[in-house]
Amino acid sequence: MSTTAAPADTIRNGVDTGVMYATLDAIKAQPELGTFQFRAKNRWIGGAHNQTTIQNFYGAGQEDTSRAHEFTIDAGEPAILLGTDTGPNPAEYLLHALAACLTTSIVYVAAARGVELTEVESTLEGDMDVQGALGLNDDYRNGFEQIRVSFTVKGDAPEEKLRGIVARAQLRSAVFDMVTNGVPVSVDVTTD
Amino acid sequence: MSTTAAPADTIRNGVDTGVMYATLDAIKAQPELGTFQFRAKNRWIGGAHNQTTIQNFYGAGQEDTSRAHEFTIDAGEPAILLGTDTGPNPAEYLLHALAACLTTSIVYVAAARGVELTEVESTLEGDMDVQGALGLNDDYRNGFEQIRVSFTVKGDAPEEKLRGIVARAQLRSAVFDMVTNGVPVSVDVTTD
């Protein structure tokens, strides 16, 4: 932490640490509040264009109704992959999900550790040989062979402390866990 | 396939099957065209709000320059998770990536198999106990314990054929592969 005075209130990095600790205490006291379910609905529009809507979820013991409106997200493919660029493609969205989760985890961990951040930026690269997904060569998997994430993190703490924050975020990020370890996925189909 | 006349042109489900087969032939003849790299850049804005930009990628033997503009995607968290709803949260984006990739795979497989689709819709649910990501109880993982995907697929083919299309899409979807099997992710940090 820097030697300048800490802010009098509980907001750090845009996170209310008072609310953060109250939330942690509430879940410690009543662990069933930790049960969440997130949801998405997707609808095909045409070709590589499909659209997801996201609004409600279950969490902290109840159906959440705090979101005033639904989010709408469009996916697509570039021309070389037979689309018309109606949005980023699904693999790019996976990179976004990973970047967003690691970043938010860094910001929350820094807030908890009393570190004021000034910059968190990342670039991500995913390597894919599309011979896999196209069914042309089974030597290649369908998805990315590997993903590289490069973070630039700056704030009022020495390098070692900033690196420790990123390491802790990596250890606790929901999407980092899912992307590196995988998740069981069931697929059910109705045709009428 | 229905008994009505097939369309004279090569467009099916909004996918140009002529271009699709030409692309497959080109990669078969020159397998190095299958090498792709997708990218994302993310920037923290404040609290749980961060933003990803996506535009360029490498594929088919060159840097792609076909996208006229970059895509901008905002992530956030709802109030109960200390955010201000600046966008869907990262785990919800992962559900979107999965839905979008399975849907596009279904549409492309159906086009290749001569099936005209009339509807592809899906709902996804991911179960998470946030005691994991919050570091309160190591009995819980950080990410989803499981994801359930429910598709409704309709088109001019019998149920068995439609189910076969979904099964093939599942077998070839890049994001389904990544989410179920995981991907090695390296994280590099710069602090100055």
CSV table of C-alpha atoms in Angstrom, one decimal, chain A residues 13-16 19-20 23-24 27-28 31-44 46-52 54-57 59-60 64 66-69 71 73-83 85-104 107-108 117-138 140-154 159 162-163 166 168 170-192, chain B residues 13-16 19-20 23-24 27-28 31-44 46-52 54-57 59-60 64 66-69 71 73-83 85-104 107-108 117-138 140-154 159 162-163 166 168 170-192:
chain,number,residue,atom,x,y,z
A,13,ASN,CA,-11.1,0.2,-7.2
A,14,GLY,CA,-14.8,0.8,-7.6
A,15,VAL,CA,-15.6,-2.0,-5.2
A,16,ASP,CA,-17.3,-1.4,-1.9
A,19,VAL,CA,-20.3,-4.7,1.2
A,20,MET,CA,-17.7,-7.3,0.1
A,23,THR,CA,-21.4,-10.6,1.8
A,24,LEU,CA,-18.6,-12.9,2.8
A,27,ILE,CA,-22.4,-16.6,3.2
A,28,LYS,CA,-20.1,-17.9,6.0
A,31,PRO,CA,-23.6,-21.3,3.4
A,32,GLU,CA,-26.7,-22.1,1.3
A,33,LEU,CA,-26.6,-18.4,0.2
A,34,GLY,CA,-23.6,-19.4,-2.0
A,35,THR,CA,-25.8,-21.5,-4.4
A,36,PHE,CA,-26.0,-19.6,-7.7
A,37,GLN,CA,-27.4,-20.6,-11.1
A,38,PHE,CA,-26.6,-18.5,-14.2
A,39,ARG,CA,-28.6,-18.8,-17.4
A,40,ALA,CA,-28.6,-17.8,-21.1
A,41,LYS,CA,-31.1,-18.2,-23.9
A,42,ASN,CA,-29.9,-18.3,-27.5
A,43,ARG,CA,-31.8,-18.1,-30.7
A,44,TRP,CA,-30.5,-18.7,-34.3
A,46,GLY,CA,-29.6,-17.0,-39.9
A,47,GLY,CA,-26.3,-18.4,-41.1
A,48,ALA,CA,-23.6,-17.8,-38.5
A,49,HIS,CA,-25.7,-15.2,-36.7
A,50,ASN,CA,-27.3,-16.1,-33.4
A,51,GLN,CA,-28.3,-14.0,-30.4
A,52,THR,CA,-28.1,-14.7,-26.7
A,54,ILE,CA,-29.3,-12.9,-20.4
A,55,GLN,CA,-31.2,-11.5,-17.5
A,56,ASN,CA,-32.3,-13.5,-14.6
A,57,PHE,CA,-30.3,-15.8,-12.3
A,59,GLY,CA,-28.4,-16.5,-6.1
A,60,ALA,CA,-28.2,-15.7,-2.4
A,64,ASP,CA,-32.6,-12.2,-8.6
A,66,SER,CA,-32.3,-6.6,-9.7
A,67,ARG,CA,-31.6,-6.4,-13.4
A,68,ALA,CA,-33.9,-3.8,-15.0
A,69,HIS,CA,-33.4,-5.2,-18.5
A,71,PHE,CA,-28.6,-8.1,-22.1
A,73,ILE,CA,-25.4,-10.4,-27.3
A,74,ASP,CA,-24.8,-11.2,-31.0
A,75,ALA,CA,-22.4,-13.8,-32.3
A,76,GLY,CA,-21.2,-14.3,-35.9
A,77,GLU,CA,-18.3,-15.5,-38.0
A,78,PRO,CA,-16.0,-13.6,-40.4
A,79,ALA,CA,-16.3,-14.2,-44.1
A,80,ILE,CA,-13.5,-16.8,-44.2
A,81,LEU,CA,-15.5,-18.8,-41.8
A,82,LEU,CA,-18.8,-18.4,-43.8
A,83,GLY,CA,-20.3,-15.6,-41.8
A,85,ASP,CA,-19.4,-10.5,-39.1
A,86,THR,CA,-22.7,-10.1,-37.1
A,87,GLY,CA,-20.5,-10.3,-34.0
A,88,PRO,CA,-17.4,-11.8,-32.6
A,89,ASN,CA,-17.2,-15.6,-33.1
A,90,PRO,CA,-17.9,-18.0,-30.2
A,91,ALA,CA,-14.2,-18.8,-29.6
A,92,GLU,CA,-13.4,-15.1,-29.4
A,93,TYR,CA,-16.3,-14.8,-26.8
A,94,LEU,CA,-14.6,-17.5,-24.8
A,95,LEU,CA,-11.4,-15.4,-24.8
A,96,HIS,CA,-13.5,-12.4,-23.6
A,97,ALA,CA,-15.1,-14.4,-20.8
A,98,LEU,CA,-11.6,-15.5,-19.6
A,99,ALA,CA,-10.2,-12.0,-19.8
A,100,ALA,CA,-13.2,-10.5,-18.0
A,101,CYS,CA,-13.2,-13.0,-15.2
A,102,LEU,CA,-9.5,-12.8,-14.5
A,103,THR,CA,-9.7,-8.9,-14.6
A,104,THR,CA,-12.6,-8.7,-12.2
A,107,VAL,CA,-9.8,-6.0,-9.1
A,108,TYR,CA,-11.6,-7.7,-6.2
A,117,LEU,CA,-5.0,-0.2,-9.1
A,118,THR,CA,-4.5,2.3,-11.9
A,119,GLU,CA,-4.4,0.0,-14.9
A,120,VAL,CA,-5.4,-3.6,-15.7
A,121,GLU,CA,-5.0,-4.5,-19.4
A,122,SER,CA,-4.7,-7.9,-21.1
A,123,THR,CA,-4.2,-9.3,-24.5
A,124,LEU,CA,-5.3,-12.9,-25.3
A,125,GLU,CA,-4.3,-15.2,-28.1
A,126,GLY,CA,-5.8,-18.6,-28.8
A,127,ASP,CA,-4.3,-21.0,-31.4
A,128,MET,CA,-6.6,-23.2,-33.3
A,129,ASP,CA,-6.1,-25.5,-36.4
A,130,VAL,CA,-9.5,-25.6,-37.9
A,131,GLN,CA,-8.8,-28.9,-39.6
A,132,GLY,CA,-10.0,-30.3,-36.2
A,133,ALA,CA,-13.5,-28.6,-36.1
A,134,LEU,CA,-13.9,-29.1,-39.8
A,135,GLY,CA,-13.5,-32.8,-39.4
A,136,LEU,CA,-10.5,-32.9,-41.8
A,137,ASN,CA,-7.8,-34.2,-39.5
A,138,ASP,CA,-8.3,-35.8,-36.1
A,140,TYR,CA,-6.1,-31.6,-34.2
A,141,ARG,CA,-8.6,-30.9,-31.5
A,142,ASN,CA,-11.7,-28.7,-32.2
A,143,GLY,CA,-10.9,-25.9,-29.9
A,144,PHE,CA,-7.8,-23.9,-29.0
A,145,GLU,CA,-4.6,-25.9,-28.5
A,146,GLN,CA,-3.5,-23.2,-26.1
A,147,ILE,CA,-4.4,-19.8,-24.8
A,148,ARG,CA,-1.9,-17.1,-23.8
A,149,VAL,CA,-2.9,-14.3,-21.6
A,150,SER,CA,-0.6,-11.3,-21.1
A,151,PHE,CA,-1.5,-8.8,-18.3
A,152,THR,CA,-0.3,-5.4,-17.6
A,153,VAL,CA,-1.2,-4.5,-14.0
A,154,LYS,CA,-0.3,-1.2,-12.3
A,159,GLU,CA,5.8,-5.6,-8.2
A,162,LEU,CA,0.9,-7.0,-7.8
A,163,ARG,CA,2.1,-10.4,-9.0
A,166,VAL,CA,-2.7,-11.8,-10.2
A,168,ARG,CA,-4.5,-15.2,-6.3
A,170,GLN,CA,-5.9,-16.9,-11.2
A,171,LEU,CA,-6.4,-19.4,-8.3
A,172,ARG,CA,-10.0,-18.1,-7.7
A,173,SER,CA,-11.4,-17.1,-11.2
A,174,ALA,CA,-14.5,-19.0,-12.1
A,175,VAL,CA,-13.9,-18.9,-15.9
A,176,PHE,CA,-10.1,-19.6,-15.5
A,177,ASP,CA,-11.1,-22.8,-13.6
A,178,MET,CA,-13.7,-23.8,-16.3
A,179,VAL,CA,-11.5,-23.1,-19.3
A,180,THR,CA,-8.4,-24.9,-17.8
A,181,ASN,CA,-10.2,-27.8,-16.1
A,182,GLY,CA,-13.3,-28.2,-18.1
A,183,VAL,CA,-16.9,-28.6,-17.0
A,184,PRO,CA,-19.4,-31.5,-17.5
A,185,VAL,CA,-22.0,-30.4,-20.1
A,186,SER,CA,-25.2,-32.2,-20.8
A,187,VAL,CA,-27.0,-31.5,-24.1
A,188,ASP,CA,-30.7,-32.3,-24.4
A,189,VAL,CA,-32.6,-32.0,-27.7
A,190,THR,CA,-36.3,-31.4,-28.5
A,191,THR,CA,-37.4,-31.6,-32.1
A,192,ASP,CA,-41.1,-30.7,-31.8
B,13,ASN,CA,-29.7,-21.9,-43.7
B,14,GLY,CA,-27.9,-18.7,-44.7
B,15,VAL,CA,-24.7,-20.6,-45.4
B,16,ASP,CA,-23.2,-20.7,-48.9
B,19,VAL,CA,-18.1,-21.6,-50.5
B,20,MET,CA,-18.1,-24.2,-47.6
B,23,THR,CA,-13.0,-23.9,-48.3
B,24,LEU,CA,-12.8,-27.5,-47.2
B,27,ILE,CA,-7.6,-26.7,-46.7
B,28,LYS,CA,-7.4,-30.3,-47.8
B,31,PRO,CA,-3.4,-28.0,-44.7
B,32,GLU,CA,-1.4,-25.0,-43.4
B,33,LEU,CA,-4.4,-22.8,-44.3
B,34,GLY,CA,-6.1,-24.4,-41.3
B,35,THR,CA,-3.8,-22.5,-38.8
B,36,PHE,CA,-5.8,-19.8,-37.1
B,37,GLN,CA,-5.2,-17.5,-34.1
B,38,PHE,CA,-8.0,-15.5,-32.5
B,39,ARG,CA,-7.4,-12.6,-30.2
B,40,ALA,CA,-9.0,-10.3,-27.7
B,41,LYS,CA,-7.8,-7.2,-25.8
B,42,ASN,CA,-9.4,-6.3,-22.5
B,43,ARG,CA,-9.2,-3.1,-20.4
B,44,TRP,CA,-10.4,-2.6,-16.8
B,46,GLY,CA,-13.7,0.4,-12.9
B,47,GLY,CA,-15.1,-2.1,-10.3
B,48,ALA,CA,-16.5,-5.1,-12.1
B,49,HIS,CA,-16.7,-3.2,-15.4
B,50,ASN,CA,-14.2,-4.2,-18.1
B,51,GLN,CA,-14.3,-4.1,-21.8
B,52,THR,CA,-13.0,-6.3,-24.6
B,54,ILE,CA,-11.9,-7.8,-30.9
B,55,GLN,CA,-11.1,-7.3,-34.5
B,56,ASN,CA,-8.0,-8.9,-36.2
B,57,PHE,CA,-7.1,-12.6,-36.4
B,59,GLY,CA,-6.2,-17.4,-40.6
B,60,ALA,CA,-6.0,-19.1,-44.0
B,64,ASP,CA,-7.3,-11.2,-41.8
B,66,SER,CA,-11.8,-8.2,-43.6
B,67,ARG,CA,-13.5,-6.8,-40.5
B,68,ALA,CA,-14.3,-3.1,-41.1
B,69,HIS,CA,-14.5,-2.3,-37.4
B,71,PHE,CA,-16.3,-5.3,-31.8
B,73,ILE,CA,-18.0,-6.1,-25.5
B,74,ASP,CA,-18.7,-5.0,-21.9
B,75,ALA,CA,-18.7,-7.2,-18.9
B,76,GLY,CA,-20.0,-6.6,-15.4
B,77,GLU,CA,-21.5,-8.1,-12.4
B,78,PRO,CA,-25.0,-7.7,-10.8
B,79,ALA,CA,-25.3,-5.9,-7.4
B,80,ILE,CA,-25.2,-9.1,-5.4
B,81,LEU,CA,-21.8,-9.8,-6.8
B,82,LEU,CA,-20.5,-6.2,-6.2
B,83,GLY,CA,-21.1,-4.8,-9.7
B,85,ASP,CA,-24.7,-4.5,-14.2
B,86,THR,CA,-22.5,-2.9,-16.9
B,87,GLY,CA,-22.9,-6.1,-18.8
B,88,PRO,CA,-23.4,-9.9,-18.4
B,89,ASN,CA,-20.9,-11.4,-16.1
B,90,PRO,CA,-18.0,-13.6,-17.3
B,91,ALA,CA,-19.6,-16.9,-16.5
B,92,GLU,CA,-22.7,-15.9,-18.4
B,93,TYR,CA,-20.5,-15.0,-21.4
B,94,LEU,CA,-19.0,-18.5,-21.2
B,95,LEU,CA,-22.6,-19.9,-21.5
B,96,HIS,CA,-23.1,-17.5,-24.5
B,97,ALA,CA,-19.9,-18.7,-26.2
B,98,LEU,CA,-21.0,-22.3,-25.7
B,99,ALA,CA,-24.6,-21.7,-27.0
B,100,ALA,CA,-23.3,-19.7,-30.0
B,101,CYS,CA,-20.7,-22.3,-31.0
B,102,LEU,CA,-23.1,-25.3,-30.8
B,103,THR,CA,-25.8,-23.3,-32.7
B,104,THR,CA,-23.5,-22.3,-35.5
B,107,VAL,CA,-26.5,-24.7,-38.7
B,108,TYR,CA,-23.3,-25.6,-40.7
B,117,LEU,CA,-33.7,-25.5,-40.5
B,118,THR,CA,-36.6,-23.4,-39.3
B,119,GLU,CA,-35.7,-23.0,-35.6
B,120,VAL,CA,-32.7,-23.5,-33.4
B,121,GLU,CA,-33.2,-22.3,-29.8
B,122,SER,CA,-31.4,-23.2,-26.6
B,123,THR,CA,-31.5,-22.5,-22.9
B,124,LEU,CA,-28.4,-23.0,-20.8
B,125,GLU,CA,-28.0,-23.3,-17.0
B,126,GLY,CA,-24.8,-23.3,-15.1
B,127,ASP,CA,-24.7,-24.3,-11.4
B,128,MET,CA,-22.1,-22.6,-9.2
B,129,ASP,CA,-21.6,-22.4,-5.5
B,130,VAL,CA,-19.7,-19.1,-5.0
B,131,GLN,CA,-18.1,-20.4,-1.8
B,132,GLY,CA,-15.5,-21.8,-4.1
B,133,ALA,CA,-14.5,-18.6,-6.0
B,134,LEU,CA,-14.8,-16.6,-2.8
B,135,GLY,CA,-12.3,-18.8,-1.1
B,136,LEU,CA,-14.7,-19.8,1.7
B,137,ASN,CA,-14.9,-23.5,1.1
B,138,ASP,CA,-12.6,-25.7,-0.9
B,140,TYR,CA,-16.5,-26.3,-4.1
B,141,ARG,CA,-14.7,-25.5,-7.4
B,142,ASN,CA,-14.6,-21.9,-8.6
B,143,GLY,CA,-16.5,-22.5,-11.8
B,144,PHE,CA,-19.8,-24.2,-12.8
B,145,GLU,CA,-20.2,-27.7,-11.3
B,146,GLN,CA,-22.2,-28.5,-14.4
B,147,ILE,CA,-23.8,-26.9,-17.4
B,148,ARG,CA,-27.1,-28.1,-18.9
B,149,VAL,CA,-28.0,-27.2,-22.5
B,150,SER,CA,-31.5,-27.7,-23.9
B,151,PHE,CA,-32.0,-27.3,-27.6
B,152,THR,CA,-35.1,-27.1,-29.6
B,153,VAL,CA,-34.3,-27.8,-33.3
B,154,LYS,CA,-36.8,-27.8,-36.1
B,159,GLU,CA,-36.4,-36.3,-35.7
B,162,LEU,CA,-32.2,-33.6,-36.6
B,163,ARG,CA,-30.8,-35.4,-33.5
B,166,VAL,CA,-27.0,-32.0,-33.0
B,168,ARG,CA,-22.3,-34.2,-35.0
B,170,GLN,CA,-21.5,-31.4,-30.4
B,171,LEU,CA,-18.6,-33.6,-31.7
B,172,ARG,CA,-17.1,-30.8,-33.7
B,173,SER,CA,-17.9,-27.6,-31.8
B,174,ALA,CA,-14.7,-25.7,-30.8
B,175,VAL,CA,-16.2,-24.2,-27.7
B,176,PHE,CA,-17.9,-27.4,-26.6
B,177,ASP,CA,-14.5,-29.1,-26.8
B,178,MET,CA,-12.8,-26.3,-24.8
B,179,VAL,CA,-15.5,-26.1,-22.1
B,180,THR,CA,-15.8,-29.9,-21.6
B,181,ASN,CA,-12.1,-30.8,-22.0
B,182,GLY,CA,-10.3,-27.7,-20.9
B,183,VAL,CA,-7.4,-25.8,-22.6
B,184,PRO,CA,-3.9,-25.1,-21.3
B,185,VAL,CA,-3.8,-21.3,-20.4
B,186,SER,CA,-0.5,-19.4,-19.7
B,187,VAL,CA,-0.7,-16.1,-17.8
B,188,ASP,CA,2.1,-13.6,-18.1
B,189,VAL,CA,2.3,-10.4,-16.0
B,190,THR,CA,4.0,-7.1,-16.6
B,191,THR,CA,3.9,-4.5,-13.9
B,192,ASP,CA,5.7,-1.5,-15.4
